[in-house]
Tab-separated table of C-alpha atoms in Angstrom:
chain	number	residue	atom	x	y	z
A	22	UNK	CA	-16.378	27.053	-74.308
A	23	UNK	CA	-14.572	25.216	-71.530
A	24	UNK	CA	-14.062	21.528	-72.018
A	25	UNK	CA	-16.549	19.164	-70.445
A	26	UNK	CA	-16.265	18.828	-66.682
A	27	UNK	CA	-14.196	15.852	-65.631
A	28	UNK	CA	-14.431	14.217	-62.249
A	29	UNK	CA	-11.525	14.421	-59.906
A	30	UNK	CA	-11.326	12.402	-56.720
A	31	UNK	CA	-8.491	12.144	-54.241
A	32	UNK	CA	-8.501	9.680	-51.437
A	33	UNK	CA	-5.914	10.381	-48.835
A	34	UNK	CA	-5.076	7.880	-46.160
A	35	UNK	CA	-2.341	8.262	-43.631
A	36	UNK	CA	-1.372	5.419	-41.475
A	37	UNK	CA	0.821	6.409	-38.591
A	38	UNK	CA	2.612	3.414	-37.165
A	39	UNK	CA	4.530	4.071	-33.953
A	40	UNK	CA	7.292	1.634	-33.050
A	41	UNK	CA	9.784	2.254	-30.275
A	42	UNK	CA	9.230	6.013	-30.390
A	43	UNK	CA	9.776	6.200	-34.171
A	44	UNK	CA	7.017	7.213	-36.536
A	45	UNK	CA	6.575	6.704	-40.260
A	46	UNK	CA	3.819	7.606	-42.685
A	47	UNK	CA	2.417	5.990	-45.751
A	48	UNK	CA	0.356	8.123	-48.100
A	49	UNK	CA	-1.903	6.726	-50.815
A	50	UNK	CA	-3.304	9.036	-53.478
A	51	UNK	CA	-5.845	7.883	-56.047
A	52	UNK	CA	-6.695	10.151	-58.971
A	53	UNK	CA	-9.477	9.837	-61.505
A	54	UNK	CA	-9.720	12.465	-64.190
A	55	UNK	CA	-7.429	14.961	-65.821
A	56	UNK	CA	-5.343	17.098	-63.484
A	57	UNK	CA	-4.399	19.362	-66.394
A	58	UNK	CA	-7.963	20.104	-67.405
A	59	UNK	CA	-8.868	23.763	-67.856
A	60	UNK	CA	-12.496	22.936	-67.046
A	61	UNK	CA	-14.271	25.755	-65.248
A	62	UNK	CA	-16.568	23.279	-63.507
A	63	UNK	CA	-19.641	24.249	-65.609
A	64	UNK	CA	-21.666	21.587	-67.328
A	65	UNK	CA	-21.957	22.405	-71.049
A	66	UNK	CA	-24.401	19.577	-71.706
A	67	UNK	CA	-21.899	17.641	-73.799
A	68	UNK	CA	-21.372	13.939	-74.180
A	69	UNK	CA	-19.577	13.624	-70.831
A	70	UNK	CA	-22.780	14.017	-68.876
A	71	UNK	CA	-23.364	10.939	-66.665
A	72	UNK	CA	-26.473	9.167	-65.614
A	73	UNK	CA	-27.019	8.018	-62.027
A	74	UNK	CA	-26.474	4.442	-63.161
A	75	UNK	CA	-22.776	5.187	-63.697
A	76	UNK	CA	-22.069	5.940	-60.026
A	77	UNK	CA	-20.275	3.107	-58.186
A	78	UNK	CA	-19.724	3.320	-54.439
A	79	UNK	CA	-16.571	1.813	-52.983
A	80	UNK	CA	-16.534	-1.333	-50.909
A	81	UNK	CA	-13.708	-2.927	-48.947
A	82	UNK	CA	-11.998	-6.070	-50.116
A	83	UNK	CA	-11.095	-8.827	-47.681
A	84	UNK	CA	-8.495	-8.270	-44.981
A	85	UNK	CA	-5.043	-9.545	-45.841
A	86	UNK	CA	-3.292	-11.965	-43.493
A	87	UNK	CA	-1.823	-10.598	-40.287
A	88	UNK	CA	1.819	-9.606	-40.498
A	89	UNK	CA	4.471	-11.262	-38.391
A	90	UNK	CA	4.623	-10.045	-34.811
A	91	UNK	CA	7.049	-7.188	-34.244
A	92	UNK	CA	8.512	-6.636	-30.797
A	93	UNK	CA	8.027	-3.135	-29.483
A	94	UNK	CA	9.351	-1.546	-26.320
A	95	UNK	CA	8.762	-3.213	-22.988
A	96	UNK	CA	8.427	-6.721	-24.421
A	97	UNK	CA	5.100	-6.089	-26.174
A	98	UNK	CA	4.603	-7.531	-29.668
A	99	UNK	CA	2.151	-6.193	-32.251
A	100	UNK	CA	0.989	-7.202	-35.705
A	101	UNK	CA	-0.817	-5.412	-38.516
A	102	UNK	CA	-3.022	-6.171	-41.499
A	103	UNK	CA	-4.363	-4.211	-44.470
A	104	UNK	CA	-7.397	-4.128	-46.733
A	105	UNK	CA	-8.067	-2.134	-49.888
A	106	UNK	CA	-11.068	-0.316	-51.311
A	107	UNK	CA	-11.306	-2.481	-54.450
A	108	UNK	CA	-14.503	-4.519	-54.170
A	109	UNK	CA	-15.410	-2.473	-56.132
A	110	UNK	CA	-13.406	0.743	-56.116
A	111	UNK	CA	-15.464	3.946	-56.205
A	112	UNK	CA	-16.164	5.189	-59.717
A	113	UNK	CA	-17.857	8.172	-61.344
A	114	UNK	CA	-18.260	10.130	-58.145
A	115	UNK	CA	-19.179	7.209	-55.931
A	116	UNK	CA	-18.442	7.329	-52.231
A	117	UNK	CA	-15.068	6.024	-50.999
A	118	UNK	CA	-14.991	3.211	-48.477
A	119	UNK	CA	-15.775	4.204	-44.927
A	120	UNK	CA	-13.461	3.361	-42.058
A	121	UNK	CA	-9.791	2.400	-42.171
A	122	UNK	CA	-7.729	0.074	-44.294
A	123	UNK	CA	-5.298	-0.646	-41.475
A	124	UNK	CA	-5.556	-2.562	-38.208
A	125	UNK	CA	-3.029	-3.090	-35.444
A	126	UNK	CA	-3.342	-5.387	-32.450
A	127	UNK	CA	-1.223	-6.811	-29.678
A	128	UNK	CA	0.075	-10.324	-30.215
A	129	UNK	CA	-0.371	-12.947	-27.513
A	130	UNK	CA	2.142	-11.920	-24.860
A	131	UNK	CA	5.277	-14.056	-24.972
A	132	UNK	CA	7.276	-12.049	-22.468
A	133	UNK	CA	6.647	-13.225	-18.942
A	134	UNK	CA	4.507	-10.840	-16.939
A	135	UNK	CA	5.333	-10.039	-13.302
A	136	UNK	CA	2.817	-12.591	-12.034
A	137	UNK	CA	4.950	-15.400	-13.495
A	138	UNK	CA	8.273	-14.078	-12.213
A	139	UNK	CA	9.356	-15.265	-8.795
A	140	UNK	CA	11.365	-12.984	-6.568
A	141	UNK	CA	15.080	-13.552	-6.807
A	142	UNK	CA	18.082	-11.567	-5.810
A	143	UNK	CA	21.084	-10.368	-7.756
A	144	UNK	CA	23.000	-10.694	-4.498
A	145	UNK	CA	23.050	-14.488	-4.290
A	146	UNK	CA	19.921	-14.721	-6.423
A	147	UNK	CA	18.017	-16.294	-9.266
A	148	UNK	CA	19.191	-16.783	-12.815
A	149	UNK	CA	17.010	-15.404	-15.606
A	150	UNK	CA	17.240	-15.191	-19.405
A	151	UNK	CA	17.811	-12.205	-21.651
A	152	UNK	CA	14.572	-12.942	-23.546
A	153	UNK	CA	12.666	-11.856	-20.451
A	154	UNK	CA	14.668	-8.601	-20.256
A	155	UNK	CA	15.820	-7.969	-23.857
A	156	UNK	CA	16.668	-4.301	-23.194
A	157	UNK	CA	19.452	-5.279	-20.761
A	158	UNK	CA	22.929	-4.479	-22.083
A	159	UNK	CA	26.414	-4.886	-20.663
A	160	UNK	CA	29.385	-2.534	-20.923
A	161	UNK	CA	32.860	-3.946	-21.307
A	162	UNK	CA	36.327	-3.080	-22.519
A	163	UNK	CA	37.414	-4.955	-25.653
A	164	UNK	CA	40.815	-6.094	-24.413
A	165	UNK	CA	40.254	-8.211	-21.342
A	166	UNK	CA	37.880	-8.003	-18.442
A	167	UNK	CA	34.199	-8.802	-18.253
A	168	UNK	CA	31.101	-6.673	-18.019
A	169	UNK	CA	31.724	-3.829	-15.571
A	170	UNK	CA	28.365	-2.019	-15.828
A	171	UNK	CA	24.880	-2.469	-17.223
A	172	UNK	CA	22.582	-0.342	-19.320
A	173	UNK	CA	19.203	-0.218	-21.064
A	174	UNK	CA	18.441	-0.184	-24.782
A	175	UNK	CA	16.124	2.761	-25.570
A	176	UNK	CA	15.946	2.313	-29.342
A	177	UNK	CA	18.066	0.941	-32.164
A	178	UNK	CA	20.805	3.518	-31.618
A	179	UNK	CA	20.802	4.643	-27.977
A	180	UNK	CA	21.652	3.036	-24.639
A	181	UNK	CA	21.104	4.585	-21.209
A	182	UNK	CA	23.517	3.925	-18.344
A	183	UNK	CA	24.944	5.618	-15.239
A	184	UNK	CA	27.354	8.529	-15.559
A	185	UNK	CA	29.728	7.018	-13.002
A	186	UNK	CA	30.176	3.990	-15.283
A	187	UNK	CA	31.622	5.981	-18.180
A	188	UNK	CA	32.978	9.213	-16.677
A	189	UNK	CA	36.592	8.048	-17.046
A	190	UNK	CA	36.041	7.554	-20.784
A	191	UNK	CA	35.175	11.225	-21.207
A	192	UNK	CA	38.414	12.832	-20.062
A	193	UNK	CA	38.379	15.225	-23.024
A	194	UNK	CA	34.913	16.445	-22.151
A	195	UNK	CA	34.811	20.178	-21.546
A	196	UNK	CA	32.804	21.725	-18.736
A	197	UNK	CA	29.062	21.797	-19.506
A	198	UNK	CA	29.621	19.822	-22.723
A	199	UNK	CA	26.826	17.293	-23.166
A	200	UNK	CA	28.334	14.850	-25.674
A	201	UNK	CA	31.912	14.004	-26.628
A	202	UNK	CA	33.324	12.785	-29.931
A	203	UNK	CA	34.130	9.152	-30.708
A	204	UNK	CA	37.834	9.493	-29.861
A	205	UNK	CA	37.157	9.221	-26.135
A	206	UNK	CA	34.867	6.186	-26.532
A	207	UNK	CA	37.046	4.004	-28.738
A	208	UNK	CA	37.693	1.480	-25.956
A	209	UNK	CA	34.066	0.923	-24.960
A	210	UNK	CA	31.901	-1.942	-26.182
A	211	UNK	CA	28.191	-2.547	-25.648
A	212	UNK	CA	27.021	-6.164	-25.452
A	213	UNK	CA	23.373	-6.923	-26.286
A	214	UNK	CA	21.387	-10.166	-26.331
A	215	UNK	CA	23.712	-11.699	-23.733
A	216	UNK	CA	22.463	-14.145	-21.106
A	217	UNK	CA	25.347	-16.398	-20.107
A	218	UNK	CA	28.780	-14.816	-20.449
A	219	UNK	CA	30.384	-18.239	-20.872
A	220	UNK	CA	27.933	-19.534	-23.450
A	221	UNK	CA	27.253	-18.474	-27.044
A	222	UNK	CA	23.568	-18.758	-27.966
A	223	UNK	CA	23.625	-16.996	-31.337
A	224	UNK	CA	21.667	-13.849	-30.491
A	225	UNK	CA	24.514	-11.882	-28.931
A	226	UNK	CA	25.531	-8.558	-30.487
A	227	UNK	CA	28.582	-6.424	-29.768
A	228	UNK	CA	28.616	-2.761	-30.767
A	229	UNK	CA	31.020	0.118	-30.536
A	230	UNK	CA	30.069	3.589	-29.337
A	231	UNK	CA	30.198	6.671	-31.554
A	232	UNK	CA	29.081	9.262	-29.011
A	233	UNK	CA	29.023	9.546	-25.235
A	234	UNK	CA	26.648	11.967	-23.488
A	235	UNK	CA	26.992	12.616	-19.746
A	236	UNK	CA	24.675	14.898	-17.821
A	237	UNK	CA	26.382	18.255	-17.436
A	238	UNK	CA	25.444	18.445	-13.739
A	239	UNK	CA	26.738	15.003	-12.783
A	240	UNK	CA	28.370	15.221	-9.346
A	241	UNK	CA	30.850	12.462	-8.607
A	242	UNK	CA	30.826	13.215	-4.870
A	243	UNK	CA	27.047	13.216	-4.307
A	244	UNK	CA	26.151	10.927	-7.252
A	245	UNK	CA	23.491	13.430	-8.284
A	246	UNK	CA	22.487	13.541	-11.987
A	247	UNK	CA	24.018	10.080	-12.433
A	248	UNK	CA	22.891	9.446	-15.997
A	249	UNK	CA	24.574	9.002	-19.382
A	250	UNK	CA	23.644	8.001	-22.928
A	251	UNK	CA	25.670	6.002	-25.437
A	252	UNK	CA	25.142	6.347	-29.177
A	253	UNK	CA	25.908	3.053	-30.907
A	254	UNK	CA	28.112	2.830	-33.996
A	255	UNK	CA	25.212	1.542	-36.056
A	256	UNK	CA	21.569	0.634	-35.463
A	257	UNK	CA	20.993	-2.814	-33.997
A	258	UNK	CA	18.459	-5.287	-35.321
A	259	UNK	CA	15.722	-6.312	-32.915
A	260	UNK	CA	15.110	-9.928	-31.961
A	261	UNK	CA	13.627	-11.934	-29.101
A	262	UNK	CA	16.817	-11.182	-27.180
A	263	UNK	CA	17.342	-7.566	-28.268
A	264	UNK	CA	14.540	-5.012	-28.016
A	265	UNK	CA	14.047	-1.667	-26.243
A	266	UNK	CA	12.367	-0.859	-22.978
A	267	UNK	CA	9.513	1.653	-22.908
A	268	UNK	CA	9.923	5.039	-21.306
A	269	UNK	CA	7.471	5.867	-18.501
A	270	UNK	CA	4.442	7.968	-19.338
A	271	UNK	CA	4.150	11.556	-18.130
A	272	UNK	CA	1.619	10.388	-15.544
A	273	UNK	CA	3.846	7.619	-14.181
A	274	UNK	CA	3.994	7.658	-10.388
A	275	UNK	CA	6.414	5.484	-8.462
A	276	UNK	CA	4.055	5.364	-5.478
A	277	UNK	CA	1.534	3.463	-7.613
A	278	UNK	CA	4.068	0.883	-8.757
A	279	UNK	CA	4.546	-2.451	-7.018
A	280	UNK	CA	6.071	-4.656	-9.706
A	281	UNK	CA	9.673	-3.538	-10.260
A	282	UNK	CA	12.713	-5.618	-11.156
A	283	UNK	CA	16.451	-5.021	-11.321
A	284	UNK	CA	18.698	-7.144	-13.534
A	285	UNK	CA	22.419	-7.527	-14.130
A	286	UNK	CA	25.606	-9.570	-13.947
A	287	UNK	CA	26.904	-7.886	-10.783
A	288	UNK	CA	28.269	-9.387	-7.596
A	289	UNK	CA	26.178	-12.183	-6.110
A	290	UNK	CA	27.184	-11.086	-2.598
A	291	UNK	CA	28.953	-8.084	-1.159
A	292	UNK	CA	32.674	-8.224	-1.995
A	293	UNK	CA	31.973	-11.497	-3.805
A	294	UNK	CA	32.389	-12.580	-7.438
A	295	UNK	CA	30.271	-11.283	-10.271
A	296	UNK	CA	27.787	-13.550	-12.018
A	297	UNK	CA	28.371	-15.200	-15.380
A	298	UNK	CA	24.618	-15.472	-15.846
A	299	UNK	CA	22.034	-12.698	-15.938
A	300	UNK	CA	20.133	-12.411	-12.651
A	301	UNK	CA	16.912	-10.728	-11.581
A	302	UNK	CA	15.481	-9.426	-8.312
A	303	UNK	CA	12.072	-7.988	-7.526
A	304	UNK	CA	12.504	-4.802	-5.489
A	305	UNK	CA	9.640	-2.546	-4.357
A	306	UNK	CA	10.060	1.215	-4.666
A	307	UNK	CA	10.443	2.987	-1.330
A	308	UNK	CA	8.763	6.343	-0.768
A	309	UNK	CA	11.256	9.210	-1.091
A	310	UNK	CA	10.915	10.708	2.393
A	311	UNK	CA	11.126	7.283	3.992
A	312	UNK	CA	14.327	6.568	2.093
A	313	UNK	CA	15.804	9.918	3.169
A	314	UNK	CA	15.369	8.854	6.792
A	315	UNK	CA	17.290	5.663	6.088
A	316	UNK	CA	20.121	7.609	4.483
A	317	UNK	CA	20.503	10.364	7.073
A	318	UNK	CA	23.601	12.412	6.389
A	319	UNK	CA	23.559	11.551	2.690
A	320	UNK	CA	21.994	13.889	0.157
A	321	UNK	CA	19.056	12.143	-1.479
A	322	UNK	CA	17.668	14.377	-4.223
A	323	UNK	CA	14.608	14.213	-6.445
A	324	UNK	CA	16.895	12.929	-9.197
A	325	UNK	CA	17.107	9.699	-7.203
A	326	UNK	CA	14.659	6.996	-6.182
A	327	UNK	CA	15.061	4.065	-3.811
A	328	UNK	CA	14.056	0.443	-4.244
A	329	UNK	CA	14.629	-2.541	-2.013
A	330	UNK	CA	13.712	-3.984	1.364
A	331	UNK	CA	14.135	-2.581	4.858
A	332	UNK	CA	15.416	-5.947	6.041
A	333	UNK	CA	17.989	-6.095	3.233
A	334	UNK	CA	19.009	-9.451	1.712
A	335	UNK	CA	17.800	-8.587	-1.811
A	336	UNK	CA	19.500	-5.823	-3.788
A	337	UNK	CA	21.598	-4.802	-6.738
A	338	UNK	CA	25.354	-4.737	-6.194
A	339	UNK	CA	28.679	-3.722	-7.734
A	340	UNK	CA	28.717	-4.529	-11.442
A	341	UNK	CA	24.993	-3.881	-11.809
A	342	UNK	CA	25.541	-0.101	-12.015
A	343	UNK	CA	23.768	1.623	-14.880
A	344	UNK	CA	21.431	-1.317	-15.375
A	345	UNK	CA	17.636	-1.047	-15.530
A	346	UNK	CA	15.037	-0.828	-12.819
A	347	UNK	CA	12.095	-2.019	-14.917
A	348	UNK	CA	8.537	-1.525	-13.639
A	349	UNK	CA	5.311	-2.981	-15.016
A	350	UNK	CA	2.903	-0.316	-16.305
A	351	UNK	CA	-0.207	-0.875	-18.426
A	352	UNK	CA	0.933	-4.179	-19.849
A	353	UNK	CA	4.574	-3.319	-20.552
A	354	UNK	CA	7.828	-2.714	-18.722
A	355	UNK	CA	8.998	0.889	-18.417
A	356	UNK	CA	12.404	2.205	-17.376
A	357	UNK	CA	11.919	3.719	-13.926
A	358	UNK	CA	15.526	3.844	-12.785
A	359	UNK	CA	19.183	3.121	-13.482
A	360	UNK	CA	21.326	1.492	-10.775
A	361	UNK	CA	23.362	4.266	-9.151
A	362	UNK	CA	24.649	3.791	-5.597
A	363	UNK	CA	24.109	2.381	-2.110
A	364	UNK	CA	25.931	1.558	1.127
A	365	UNK	CA	27.182	-1.968	0.657
A	366	UNK	CA	24.838	-4.515	-0.907
A	367	UNK	CA	21.564	-5.810	0.509
A	368	UNK	CA	22.190	-4.353	3.974
A	369	UNK	CA	19.401	-3.606	6.417
A	370	UNK	CA	17.848	-0.128	5.991
A	371	UNK	CA	20.194	0.579	3.093
A	372	UNK	CA	18.126	0.098	-0.099
A	373	UNK	CA	19.543	0.572	-3.552
A	374	UNK	CA	19.462	4.088	-4.989
A	375	UNK	CA	18.669	4.631	-8.661
A	376	UNK	CA	18.731	7.536	-11.083
A	377	UNK	CA	15.102	8.665	-11.319
A	378	UNK	CA	14.530	8.288	-15.067
A	379	UNK	CA	11.173	10.154	-15.343
A	380	UNK	CA	12.932	13.260	-14.012
A	381	UNK	CA	15.437	13.111	-16.887
A	382	UNK	CA	13.014	12.631	-19.779
A	383	UNK	CA	13.592	16.114	-21.245
A	384	UNK	CA	17.365	15.748	-20.995
A	385	UNK	CA	17.221	12.325	-22.656
A	386	UNK	CA	15.162	13.709	-25.537
A	387	UNK	CA	17.544	16.655	-25.968
A	388	UNK	CA	20.674	14.503	-25.889
A	389	UNK	CA	19.322	12.048	-28.458
A	390	UNK	CA	18.213	14.905	-30.681
A	391	UNK	CA	21.516	16.791	-30.546
A	392	UNK	CA	23.968	13.987	-29.911
């Protein structure tokens, strides 16, 4: 006769926590009974038979304290808390606890929303702080010289910038090759958490680059496909001054966006000096066909978008190239563009032109996967 039937219960809970595009799972298995039993599931009327009084249904214990806030992309912070099915745990075939043992919520927003940011200008404009734009990075050469281009932190290992900023560091790159080996990037440094180039605040990070990926169709003459990715030597640790920007959703539409900002250490006026302090300017996106009329005689493709003012005066400038055009979407900043080109700086009817990041989402994913 088969041995007495023994109760087996498995409770499987998967908590999927998404942070900066990375996902992890935690699996909890609870077993009661003998996994090696040869029981055929038939009750032989033995001593193991239970009465209804033995059944105990599970009930949740108290919630634990909230975790510390963790900064996610776009300046949003979240926190989590857990509870366990132990008050009491289910026994003898009792029902497991209903609902979830995990909660996640947004922390009170510390990053300043667009409504609290006054319009400034990088050309002659307003100083800001890296904590408001913690995805901003600077590119520099290790032996002399300051920041020559900007970029955006996408996650702990990848930075997005403009192809024209780094094309000369990829001289060994073969035609149609997406990424080059570290030999050609040995002179490039990425600076993160930097606000004032002449002041050390303790949250600055400098990283080397292990891989350089330039869009295979980048055209130096037309500035089309002006996008590149840098793979950092090692993952960076996030802080108030270093965290990634969100990528725009598939439904993101520039025509529905009014709160966009460009940041950088570029020239504060055309042909003038660069800034030692990070600056910010609010620049509205200009409809594509309208921008094409302003740039008659210049090829303006769908890989580009325009932002700025018809009257000029406020714009990005030399030294800001590759830096972020960050737009407010659903409570977070998303990367809409990367500073690419323009005629002069802050001139009338000559708005800044940016690499249109939503267009390149598939290429970005492929480069990060294969790079």
